[in-house]
C-alpha positions as MATLAB code, in Angstrom:
seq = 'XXXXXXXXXXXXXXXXXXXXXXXXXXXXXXXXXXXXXXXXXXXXXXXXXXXXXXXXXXXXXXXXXXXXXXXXXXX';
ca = [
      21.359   13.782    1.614;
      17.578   13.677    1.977;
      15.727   11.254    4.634;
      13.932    8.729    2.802;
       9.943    9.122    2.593;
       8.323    6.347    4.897;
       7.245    3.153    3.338;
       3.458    3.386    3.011;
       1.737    0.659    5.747;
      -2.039    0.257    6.591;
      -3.500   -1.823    9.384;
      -6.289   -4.876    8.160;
      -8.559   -6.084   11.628;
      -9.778   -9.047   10.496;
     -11.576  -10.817   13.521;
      -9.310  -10.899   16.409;
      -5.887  -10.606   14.470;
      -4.741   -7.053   13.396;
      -2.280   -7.570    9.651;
      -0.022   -4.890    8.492;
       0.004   -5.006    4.646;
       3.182   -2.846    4.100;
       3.632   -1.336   -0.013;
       5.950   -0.237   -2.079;
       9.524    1.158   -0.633;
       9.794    4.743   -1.405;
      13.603    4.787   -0.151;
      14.758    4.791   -3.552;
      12.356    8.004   -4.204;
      14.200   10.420   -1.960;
      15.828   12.307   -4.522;
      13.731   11.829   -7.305;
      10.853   13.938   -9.024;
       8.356   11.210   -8.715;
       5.246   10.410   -6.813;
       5.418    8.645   -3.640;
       3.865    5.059   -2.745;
       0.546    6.013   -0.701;
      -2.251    3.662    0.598;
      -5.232    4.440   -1.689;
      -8.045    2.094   -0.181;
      -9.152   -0.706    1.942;
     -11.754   -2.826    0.898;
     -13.342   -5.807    2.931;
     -15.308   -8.644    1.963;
     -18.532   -9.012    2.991;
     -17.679  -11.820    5.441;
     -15.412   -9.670    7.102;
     -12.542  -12.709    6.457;
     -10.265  -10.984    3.924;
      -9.539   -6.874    3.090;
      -7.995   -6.032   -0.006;
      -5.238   -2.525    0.539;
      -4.308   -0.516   -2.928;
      -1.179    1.434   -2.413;
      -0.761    3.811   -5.410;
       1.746    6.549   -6.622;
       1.132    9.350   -8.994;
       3.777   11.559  -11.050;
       3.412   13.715  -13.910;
       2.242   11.594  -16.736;
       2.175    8.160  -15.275;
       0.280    6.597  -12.306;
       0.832    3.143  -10.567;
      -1.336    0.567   -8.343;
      -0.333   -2.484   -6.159;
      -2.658   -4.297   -4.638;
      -2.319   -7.068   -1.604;
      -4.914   -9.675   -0.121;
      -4.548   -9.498    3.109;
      -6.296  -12.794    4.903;
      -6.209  -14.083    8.816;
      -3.536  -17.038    9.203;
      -2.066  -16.439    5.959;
       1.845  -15.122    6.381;
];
């Protein structure tokens, strides 16, 4: 049995509060021929008072985006 990739997690500082926007699960991905959940990019406004964080996967044919607003205060 194969150990299940890591969930794909990226760290938003926003002011004095750190967020962890966490993606996709890739547990379900362990034994399968398909790209893995990855963070992509981190994009913050230009306040500074929200990030946006794409987590993608890629396989053969196909390709895949989420993306999460991550904002201080906001659970």
């Amino acid at each position: 049995m194969l150990t299940p990739p890591p969930t794909p997690a990226e760290v938003v500082h926003l002011g004095n509060e750190a967020i962890t926007v966490t993606g996709q699960s890739n547990a379900d991905k362990a034994e399968m021929d398909v790209g893995l959940w990855a963070h992509e990019e981190t994009l913050y406004s230009p306040r500074g008072d929200a990030a946006v964080v794409r987590f993608c996967w890629d396989a053969v044919k196909y390709h895949g985006c989420q993306v999460y607003l991550a904002r201080p205060g906001v659970g």
